[in-house]
PDB file of C-alpha atoms in Angstrom:
ATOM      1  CA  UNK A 212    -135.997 -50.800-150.470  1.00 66.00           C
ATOM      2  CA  UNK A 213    -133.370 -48.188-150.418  1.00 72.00           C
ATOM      3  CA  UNK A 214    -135.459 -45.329-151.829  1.00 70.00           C
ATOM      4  CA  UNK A 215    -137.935 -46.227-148.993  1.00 72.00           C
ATOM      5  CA  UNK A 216    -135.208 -45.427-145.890  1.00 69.00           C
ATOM      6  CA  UNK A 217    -134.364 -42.599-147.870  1.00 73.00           C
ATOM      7  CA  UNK A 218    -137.836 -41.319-148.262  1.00 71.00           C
ATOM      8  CA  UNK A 219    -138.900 -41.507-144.828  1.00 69.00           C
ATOM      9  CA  UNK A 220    -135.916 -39.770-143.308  1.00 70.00           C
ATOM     10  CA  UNK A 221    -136.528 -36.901-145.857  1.00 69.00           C
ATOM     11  CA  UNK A 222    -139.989 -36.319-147.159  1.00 58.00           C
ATOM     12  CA  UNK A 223    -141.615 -37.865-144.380  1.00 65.00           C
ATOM     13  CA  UNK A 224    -139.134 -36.117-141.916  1.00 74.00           C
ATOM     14  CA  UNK A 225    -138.925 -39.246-138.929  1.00 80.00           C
ATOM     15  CA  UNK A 226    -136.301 -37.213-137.207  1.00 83.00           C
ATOM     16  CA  UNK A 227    -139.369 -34.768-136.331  1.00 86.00           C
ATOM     17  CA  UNK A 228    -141.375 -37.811-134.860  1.00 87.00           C
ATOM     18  CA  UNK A 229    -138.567 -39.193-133.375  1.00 89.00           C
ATOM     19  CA  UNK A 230    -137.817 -35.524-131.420  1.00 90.00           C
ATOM     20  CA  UNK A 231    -141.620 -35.584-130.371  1.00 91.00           C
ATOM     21  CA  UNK A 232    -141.475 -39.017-128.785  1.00 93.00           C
ATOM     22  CA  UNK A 233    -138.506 -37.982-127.069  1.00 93.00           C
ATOM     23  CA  UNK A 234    -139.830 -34.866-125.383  1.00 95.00           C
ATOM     24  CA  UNK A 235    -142.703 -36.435-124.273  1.00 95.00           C
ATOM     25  CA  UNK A 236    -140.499 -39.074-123.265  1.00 95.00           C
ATOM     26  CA  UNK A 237    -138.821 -37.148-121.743  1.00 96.00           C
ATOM     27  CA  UNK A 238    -141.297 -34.705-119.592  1.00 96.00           C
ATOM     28  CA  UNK A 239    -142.450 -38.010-117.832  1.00 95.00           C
ATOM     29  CA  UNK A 240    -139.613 -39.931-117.297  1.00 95.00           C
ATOM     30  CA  UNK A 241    -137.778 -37.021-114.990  1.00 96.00           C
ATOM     31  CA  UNK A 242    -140.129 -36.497-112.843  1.00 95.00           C
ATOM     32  CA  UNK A 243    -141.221 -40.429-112.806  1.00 95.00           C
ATOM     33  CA  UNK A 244    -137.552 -41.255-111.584  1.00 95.00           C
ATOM     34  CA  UNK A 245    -137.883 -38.149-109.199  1.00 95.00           C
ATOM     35  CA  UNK A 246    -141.001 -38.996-107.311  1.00 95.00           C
ATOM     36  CA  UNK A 247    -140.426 -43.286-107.814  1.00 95.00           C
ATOM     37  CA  UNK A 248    -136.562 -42.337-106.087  1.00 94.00           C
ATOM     38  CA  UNK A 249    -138.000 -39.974-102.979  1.00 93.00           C
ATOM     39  CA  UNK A 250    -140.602 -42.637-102.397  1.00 92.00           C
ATOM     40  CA  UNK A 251    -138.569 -45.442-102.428  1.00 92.00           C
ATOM     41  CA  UNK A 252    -135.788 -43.947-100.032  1.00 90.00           C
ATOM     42  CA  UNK A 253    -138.720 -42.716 -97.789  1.00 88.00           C
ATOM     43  CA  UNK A 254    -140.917 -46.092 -97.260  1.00 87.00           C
ATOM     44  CA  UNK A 255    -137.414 -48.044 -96.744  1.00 86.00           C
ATOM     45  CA  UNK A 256    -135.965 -45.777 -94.149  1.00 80.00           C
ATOM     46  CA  UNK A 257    -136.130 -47.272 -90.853  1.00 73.00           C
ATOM     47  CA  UNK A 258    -135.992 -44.231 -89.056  1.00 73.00           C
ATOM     48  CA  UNK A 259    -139.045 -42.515 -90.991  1.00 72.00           C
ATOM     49  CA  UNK A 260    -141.434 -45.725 -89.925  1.00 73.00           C
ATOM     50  CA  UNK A 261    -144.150 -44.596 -92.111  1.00 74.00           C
ATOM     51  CA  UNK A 262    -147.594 -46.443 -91.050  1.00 77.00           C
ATOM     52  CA  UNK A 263    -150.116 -48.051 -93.140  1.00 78.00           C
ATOM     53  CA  UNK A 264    -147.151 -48.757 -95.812  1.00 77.00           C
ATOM     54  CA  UNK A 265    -148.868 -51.586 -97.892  1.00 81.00           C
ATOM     55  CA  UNK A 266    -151.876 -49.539 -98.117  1.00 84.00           C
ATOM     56  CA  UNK A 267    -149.596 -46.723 -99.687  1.00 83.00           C
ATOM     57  CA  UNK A 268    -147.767 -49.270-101.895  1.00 82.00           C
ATOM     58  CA  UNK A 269    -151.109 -50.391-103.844  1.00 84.00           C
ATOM     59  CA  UNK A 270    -152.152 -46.651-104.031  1.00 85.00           C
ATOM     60  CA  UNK A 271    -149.288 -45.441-105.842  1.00 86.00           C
ATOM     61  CA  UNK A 272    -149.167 -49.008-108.265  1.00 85.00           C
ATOM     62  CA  UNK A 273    -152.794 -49.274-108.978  1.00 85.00           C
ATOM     63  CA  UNK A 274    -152.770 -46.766-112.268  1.00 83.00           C
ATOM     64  CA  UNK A 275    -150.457 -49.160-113.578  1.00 81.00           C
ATOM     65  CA  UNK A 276    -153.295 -51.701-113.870  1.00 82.00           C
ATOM     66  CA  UNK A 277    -155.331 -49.241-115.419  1.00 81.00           C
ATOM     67  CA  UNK A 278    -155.874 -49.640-119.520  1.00 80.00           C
ATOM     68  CA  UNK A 279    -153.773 -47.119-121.155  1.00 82.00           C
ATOM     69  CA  UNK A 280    -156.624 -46.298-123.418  1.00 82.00           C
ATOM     70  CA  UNK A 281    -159.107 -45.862-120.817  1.00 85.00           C
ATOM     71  CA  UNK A 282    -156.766 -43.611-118.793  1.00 83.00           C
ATOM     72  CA  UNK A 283    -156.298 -41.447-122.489  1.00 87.00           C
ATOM     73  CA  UNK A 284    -160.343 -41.290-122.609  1.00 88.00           C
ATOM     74  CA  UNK A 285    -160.477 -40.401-119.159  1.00 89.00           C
ATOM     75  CA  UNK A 286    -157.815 -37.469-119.401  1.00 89.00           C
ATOM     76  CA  UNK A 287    -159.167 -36.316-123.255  1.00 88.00           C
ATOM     77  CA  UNK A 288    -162.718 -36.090-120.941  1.00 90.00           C
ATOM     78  CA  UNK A 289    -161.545 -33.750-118.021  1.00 92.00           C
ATOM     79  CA  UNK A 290    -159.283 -31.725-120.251  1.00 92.00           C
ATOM     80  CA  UNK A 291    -161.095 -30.373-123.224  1.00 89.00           C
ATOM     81  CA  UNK A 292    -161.919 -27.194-123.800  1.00 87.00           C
ATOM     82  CA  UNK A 293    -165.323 -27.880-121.971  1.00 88.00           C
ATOM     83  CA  UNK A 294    -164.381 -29.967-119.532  1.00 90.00           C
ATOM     84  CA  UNK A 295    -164.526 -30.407-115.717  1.00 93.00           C
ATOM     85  CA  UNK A 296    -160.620 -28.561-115.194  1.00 93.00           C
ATOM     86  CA  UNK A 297    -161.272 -25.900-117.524  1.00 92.00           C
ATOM     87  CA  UNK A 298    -164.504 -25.092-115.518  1.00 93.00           C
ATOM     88  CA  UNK A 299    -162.610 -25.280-112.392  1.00 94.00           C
ATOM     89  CA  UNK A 300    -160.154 -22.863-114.038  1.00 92.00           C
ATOM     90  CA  UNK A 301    -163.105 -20.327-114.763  1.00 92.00           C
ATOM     91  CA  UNK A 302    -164.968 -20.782-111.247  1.00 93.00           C
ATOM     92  CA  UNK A 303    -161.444 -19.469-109.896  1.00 91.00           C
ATOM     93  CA  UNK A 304    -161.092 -16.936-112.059  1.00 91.00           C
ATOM     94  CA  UNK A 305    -158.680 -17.947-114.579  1.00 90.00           C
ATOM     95  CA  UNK A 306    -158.466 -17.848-118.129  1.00 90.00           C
ATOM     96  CA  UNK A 307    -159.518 -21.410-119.892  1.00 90.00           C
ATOM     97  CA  UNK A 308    -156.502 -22.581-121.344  1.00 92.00           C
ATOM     98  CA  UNK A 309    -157.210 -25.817-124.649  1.00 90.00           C
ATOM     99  CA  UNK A 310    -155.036 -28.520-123.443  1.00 90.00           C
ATOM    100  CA  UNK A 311    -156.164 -30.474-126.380  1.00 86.00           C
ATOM    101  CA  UNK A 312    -155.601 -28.014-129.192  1.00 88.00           C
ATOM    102  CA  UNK A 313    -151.916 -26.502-128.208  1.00 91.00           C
ATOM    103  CA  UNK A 314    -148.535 -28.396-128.507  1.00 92.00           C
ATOM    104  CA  UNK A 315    -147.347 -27.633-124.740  1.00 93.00           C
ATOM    105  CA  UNK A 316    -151.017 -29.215-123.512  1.00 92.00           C
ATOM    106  CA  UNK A 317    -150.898 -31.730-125.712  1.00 92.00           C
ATOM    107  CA  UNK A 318    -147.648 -33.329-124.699  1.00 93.00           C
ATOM    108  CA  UNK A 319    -148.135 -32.325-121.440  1.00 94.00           C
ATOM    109  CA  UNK A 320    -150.837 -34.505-120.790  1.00 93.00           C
ATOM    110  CA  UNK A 321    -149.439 -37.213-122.756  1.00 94.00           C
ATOM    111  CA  UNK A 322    -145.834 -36.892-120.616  1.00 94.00           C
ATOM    112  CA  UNK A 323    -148.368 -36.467-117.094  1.00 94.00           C
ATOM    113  CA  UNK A 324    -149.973 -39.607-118.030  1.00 92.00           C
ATOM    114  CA  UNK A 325    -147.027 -42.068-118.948  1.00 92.00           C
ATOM    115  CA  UNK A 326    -145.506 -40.607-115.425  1.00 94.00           C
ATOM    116  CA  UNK A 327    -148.743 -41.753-113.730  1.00 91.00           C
ATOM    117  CA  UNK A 328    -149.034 -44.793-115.006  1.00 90.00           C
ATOM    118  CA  UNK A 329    -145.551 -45.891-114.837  1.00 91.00           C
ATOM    119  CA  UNK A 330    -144.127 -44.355-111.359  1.00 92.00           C
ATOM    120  CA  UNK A 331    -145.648 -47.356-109.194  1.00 91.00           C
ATOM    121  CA  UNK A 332    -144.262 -49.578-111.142  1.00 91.00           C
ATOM    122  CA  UNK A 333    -140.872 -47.543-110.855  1.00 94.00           C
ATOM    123  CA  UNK A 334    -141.226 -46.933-106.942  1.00 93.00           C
ATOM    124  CA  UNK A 335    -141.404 -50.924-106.270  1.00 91.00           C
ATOM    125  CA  UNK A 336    -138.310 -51.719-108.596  1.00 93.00           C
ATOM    126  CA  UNK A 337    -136.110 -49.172-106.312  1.00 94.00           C
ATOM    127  CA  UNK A 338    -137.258 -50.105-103.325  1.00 92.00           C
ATOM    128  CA  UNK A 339    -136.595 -53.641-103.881  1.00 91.00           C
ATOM    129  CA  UNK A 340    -133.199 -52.034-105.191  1.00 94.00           C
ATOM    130  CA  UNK A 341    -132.511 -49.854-101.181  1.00 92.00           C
ATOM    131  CA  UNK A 342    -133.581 -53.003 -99.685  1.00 90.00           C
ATOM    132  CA  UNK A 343    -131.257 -54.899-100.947  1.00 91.00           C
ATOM    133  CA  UNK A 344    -128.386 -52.690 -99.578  1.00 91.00           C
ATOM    134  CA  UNK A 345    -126.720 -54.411 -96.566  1.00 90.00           C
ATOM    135  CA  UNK A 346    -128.156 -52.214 -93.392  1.00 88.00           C
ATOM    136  CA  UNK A 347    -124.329 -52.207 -91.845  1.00 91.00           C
ATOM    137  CA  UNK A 348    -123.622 -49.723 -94.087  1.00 91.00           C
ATOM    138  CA  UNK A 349    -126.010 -47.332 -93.210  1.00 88.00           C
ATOM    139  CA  UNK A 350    -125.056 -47.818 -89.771  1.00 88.00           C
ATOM    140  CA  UNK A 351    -121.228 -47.420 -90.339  1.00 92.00           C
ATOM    141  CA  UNK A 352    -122.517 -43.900 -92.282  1.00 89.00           C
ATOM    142  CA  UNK A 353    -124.127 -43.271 -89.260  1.00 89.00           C
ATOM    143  CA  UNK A 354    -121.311 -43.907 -86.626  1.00 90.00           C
ATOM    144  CA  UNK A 355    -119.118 -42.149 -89.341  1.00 89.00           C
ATOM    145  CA  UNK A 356    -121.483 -38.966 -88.854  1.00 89.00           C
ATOM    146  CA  UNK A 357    -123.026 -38.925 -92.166  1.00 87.00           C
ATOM    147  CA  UNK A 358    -126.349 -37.153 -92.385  1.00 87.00           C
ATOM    148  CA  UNK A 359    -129.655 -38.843 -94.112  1.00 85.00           C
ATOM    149  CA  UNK A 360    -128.493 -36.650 -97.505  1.00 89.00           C
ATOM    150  CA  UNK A 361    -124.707 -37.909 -97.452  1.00 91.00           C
ATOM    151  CA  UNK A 362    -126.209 -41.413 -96.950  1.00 90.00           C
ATOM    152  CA  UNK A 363    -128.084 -41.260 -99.720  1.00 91.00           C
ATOM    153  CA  UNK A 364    -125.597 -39.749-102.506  1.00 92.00           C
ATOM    154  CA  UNK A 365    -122.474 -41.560-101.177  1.00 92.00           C
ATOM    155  CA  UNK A 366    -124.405 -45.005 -99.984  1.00 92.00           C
ATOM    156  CA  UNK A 367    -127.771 -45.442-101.687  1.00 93.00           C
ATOM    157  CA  UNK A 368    -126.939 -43.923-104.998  1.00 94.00           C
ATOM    158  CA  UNK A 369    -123.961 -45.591-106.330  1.00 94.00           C
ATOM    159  CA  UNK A 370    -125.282 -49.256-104.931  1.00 95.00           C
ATOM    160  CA  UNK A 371    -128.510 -48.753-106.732  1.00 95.00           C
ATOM    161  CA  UNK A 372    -126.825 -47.610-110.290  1.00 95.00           C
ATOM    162  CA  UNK A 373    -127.414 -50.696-111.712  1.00 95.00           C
ATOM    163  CA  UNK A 374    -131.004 -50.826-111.065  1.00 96.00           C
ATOM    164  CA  UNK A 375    -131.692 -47.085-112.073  1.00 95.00           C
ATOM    165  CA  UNK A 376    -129.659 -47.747-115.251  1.00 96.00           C
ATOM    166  CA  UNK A 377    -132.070 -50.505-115.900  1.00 95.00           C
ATOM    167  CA  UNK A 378    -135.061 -48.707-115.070  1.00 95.00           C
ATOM    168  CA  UNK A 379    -133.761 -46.117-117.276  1.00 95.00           C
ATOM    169  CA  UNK A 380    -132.671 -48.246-120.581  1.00 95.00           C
ATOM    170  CA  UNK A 381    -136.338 -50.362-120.583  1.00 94.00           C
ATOM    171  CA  UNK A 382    -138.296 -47.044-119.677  1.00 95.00           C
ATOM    172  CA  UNK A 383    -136.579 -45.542-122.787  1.00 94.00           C
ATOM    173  CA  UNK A 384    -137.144 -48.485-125.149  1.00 94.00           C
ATOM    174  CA  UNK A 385    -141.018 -47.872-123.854  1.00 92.00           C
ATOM    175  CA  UNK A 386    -140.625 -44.810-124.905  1.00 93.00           C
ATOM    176  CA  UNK A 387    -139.653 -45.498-127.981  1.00 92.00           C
ATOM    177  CA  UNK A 388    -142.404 -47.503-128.504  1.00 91.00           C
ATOM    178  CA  UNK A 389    -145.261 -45.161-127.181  1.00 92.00           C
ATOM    179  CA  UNK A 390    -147.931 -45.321-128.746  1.00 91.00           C
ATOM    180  CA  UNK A 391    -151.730 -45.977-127.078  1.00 89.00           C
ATOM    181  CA  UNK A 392    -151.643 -42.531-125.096  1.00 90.00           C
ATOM    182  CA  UNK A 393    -150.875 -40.273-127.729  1.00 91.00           C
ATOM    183  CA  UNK A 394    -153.229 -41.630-130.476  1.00 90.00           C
ATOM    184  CA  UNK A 395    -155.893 -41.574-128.689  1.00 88.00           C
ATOM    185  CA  UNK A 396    -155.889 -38.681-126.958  1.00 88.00           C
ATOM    186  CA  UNK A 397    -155.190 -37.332-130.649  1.00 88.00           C
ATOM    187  CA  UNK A 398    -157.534 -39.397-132.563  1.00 85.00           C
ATOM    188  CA  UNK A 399    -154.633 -40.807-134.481  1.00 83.00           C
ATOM    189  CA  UNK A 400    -153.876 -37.082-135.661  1.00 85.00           C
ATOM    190  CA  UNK A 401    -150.943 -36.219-133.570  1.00 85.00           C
ATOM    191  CA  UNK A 402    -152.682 -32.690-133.388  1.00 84.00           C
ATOM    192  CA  UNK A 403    -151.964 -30.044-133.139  1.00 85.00           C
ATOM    193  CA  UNK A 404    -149.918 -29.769-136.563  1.00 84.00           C
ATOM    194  CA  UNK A 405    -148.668 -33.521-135.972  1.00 86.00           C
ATOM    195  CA  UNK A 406    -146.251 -32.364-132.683  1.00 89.00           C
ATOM    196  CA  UNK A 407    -147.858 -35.300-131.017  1.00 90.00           C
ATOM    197  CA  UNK A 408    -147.081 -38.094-133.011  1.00 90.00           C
ATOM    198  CA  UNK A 409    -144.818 -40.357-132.489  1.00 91.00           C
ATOM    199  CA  UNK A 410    -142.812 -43.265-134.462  1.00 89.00           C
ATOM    200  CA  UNK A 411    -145.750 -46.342-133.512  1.00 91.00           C
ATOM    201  CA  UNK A 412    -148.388 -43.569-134.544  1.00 91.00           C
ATOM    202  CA  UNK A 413    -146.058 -43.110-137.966  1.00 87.00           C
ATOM    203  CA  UNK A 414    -145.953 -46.510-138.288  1.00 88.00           C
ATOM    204  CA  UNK A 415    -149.169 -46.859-137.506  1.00 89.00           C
ATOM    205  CA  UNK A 416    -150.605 -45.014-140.694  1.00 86.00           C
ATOM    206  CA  UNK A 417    -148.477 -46.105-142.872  1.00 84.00           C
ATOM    207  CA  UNK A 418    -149.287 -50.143-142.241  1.00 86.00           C
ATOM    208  CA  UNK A 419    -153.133 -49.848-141.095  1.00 80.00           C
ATOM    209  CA  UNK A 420    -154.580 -46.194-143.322  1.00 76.00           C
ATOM    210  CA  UNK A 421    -152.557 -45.999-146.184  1.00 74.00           C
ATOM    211  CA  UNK A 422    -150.958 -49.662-146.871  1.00 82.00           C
ATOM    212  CA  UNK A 423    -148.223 -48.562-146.993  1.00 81.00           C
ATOM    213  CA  UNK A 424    -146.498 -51.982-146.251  1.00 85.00           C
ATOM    214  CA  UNK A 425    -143.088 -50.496-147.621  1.00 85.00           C
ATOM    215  CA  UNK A 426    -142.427 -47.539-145.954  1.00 82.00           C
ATOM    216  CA  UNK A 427    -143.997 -49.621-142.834  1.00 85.00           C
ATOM    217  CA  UNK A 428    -141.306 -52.141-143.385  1.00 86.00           C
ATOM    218  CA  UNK A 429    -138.468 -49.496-143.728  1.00 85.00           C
ATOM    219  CA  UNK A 430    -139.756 -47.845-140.398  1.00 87.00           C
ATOM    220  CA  UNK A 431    -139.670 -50.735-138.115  1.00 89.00           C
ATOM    221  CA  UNK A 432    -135.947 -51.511-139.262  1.00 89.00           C
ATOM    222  CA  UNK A 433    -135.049 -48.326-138.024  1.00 87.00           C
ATOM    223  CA  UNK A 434    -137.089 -48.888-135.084  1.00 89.00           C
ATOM    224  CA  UNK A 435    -135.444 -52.169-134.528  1.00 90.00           C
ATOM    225  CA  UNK A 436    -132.078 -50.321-134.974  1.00 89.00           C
ATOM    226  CA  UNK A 437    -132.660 -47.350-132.416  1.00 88.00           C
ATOM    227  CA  UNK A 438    -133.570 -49.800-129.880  1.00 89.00           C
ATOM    228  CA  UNK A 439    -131.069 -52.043-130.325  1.00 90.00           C
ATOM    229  CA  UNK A 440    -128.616 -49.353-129.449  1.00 88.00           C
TER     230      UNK A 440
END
């Protein structure tokens, strides 16, 4: 059991699948918790009184319903080397670029699809977050002359810390656990040169193409154990 943890932090290098689920962690979750912050503050601003708000809502949550695998075909379809955006891209002009066969495309589109997929979901847990904020303390920020960006950082922000420190801890044990996007966009490959694969993926070869049911084993303790911290 031993030599198994010590194989797959060496020979099979986890660290290195561990750093590539974290970027593309990463480049999703930033600008999820961005755009998911903005819109919240914005559709629960009295002031603003944006129209046709529940029509909005379902907009920006539907993706959420939508199969991650089907969104991964649907993304591998409009951005391979001969598809619809690199066309675009030549009709304009530009240069093709292979999203699919370079490591900044690659995790690019993995990162832009977790952030679709997931900011909805985001937007509807912090606006149930600013509505829950007693209104008197806007108003008393008002009276006290506070503009709509003192509000927010000195009022919104530190009531809603719990909430974003939630969204932040499950979003990262997601992350963690990503999986669906990345292997098939990738075929299972984590091309190019494996910078796309991530710990599920690992642990995914290891259990279901080689039988590995060792090193599989030793993986998903140390799964269990980044998680758990």
């Amino acid at each position: 059991g031993l030599k198994n943890f010590v194989t797959i932090f060496t020979e099979e290098a986890l660290g290195k699948y561990l750093l590539n689920t974290m970027i593309m962690w990463i480049l999703g979750f930033i600008p999820q918790i961005v755009v998911s912050l903005a819109l919240a503050v914005w559709f629960t601003d009295r002031n603003m009184r944006i129209r046709f708000q529940p029509f909005f809502k379902t907009v920006i949550y539907m993706p959420n319903l939508i199969m991650a695998s089907a969104f991964s075909m649907m993304f591998f379809v409009l951005f391979t080397d001969q598809g619809p955006v690199n066309a675009a891209l030549v009709s304009l002009g530009l240069e093709p670029y292979s999203f699919t066969r370079t490591i900044a495309g690659n995790r690019g589109l993995v990162a832009l699809m977790n952030f679709m997929m997931w900011f909805g979901n985001t937007t509807i847990v912090l606006m149930a977050a600013v509505m829950g904020i007693d209104t008197s303390l806007f108003e008393a920020a008002d009276i006290d002359g506070a503009n709509g960006w003192q509000s927010f950082t000195r009022v919104t922000m530190p009531l809603i810390r719990p909430v974003l420190s939630y969204t932040l801890i499950t979003s990262l044990i997601g992350g963690l656990q990503m999986f669906d996007v990345p292997q098939i966009l990738t075929n299972g490959a984590g091309n190019p040169d494996r910078t796309s694969m991530t710990i599920i993926m690992l642990l995914n070869n290891y259990i279901g193409k080689s039988k590995n049911y060792g090193y599989g084993g030793a993986l998903s303790i140390v799964l269990f154990a980044l998680t758990a911290v």
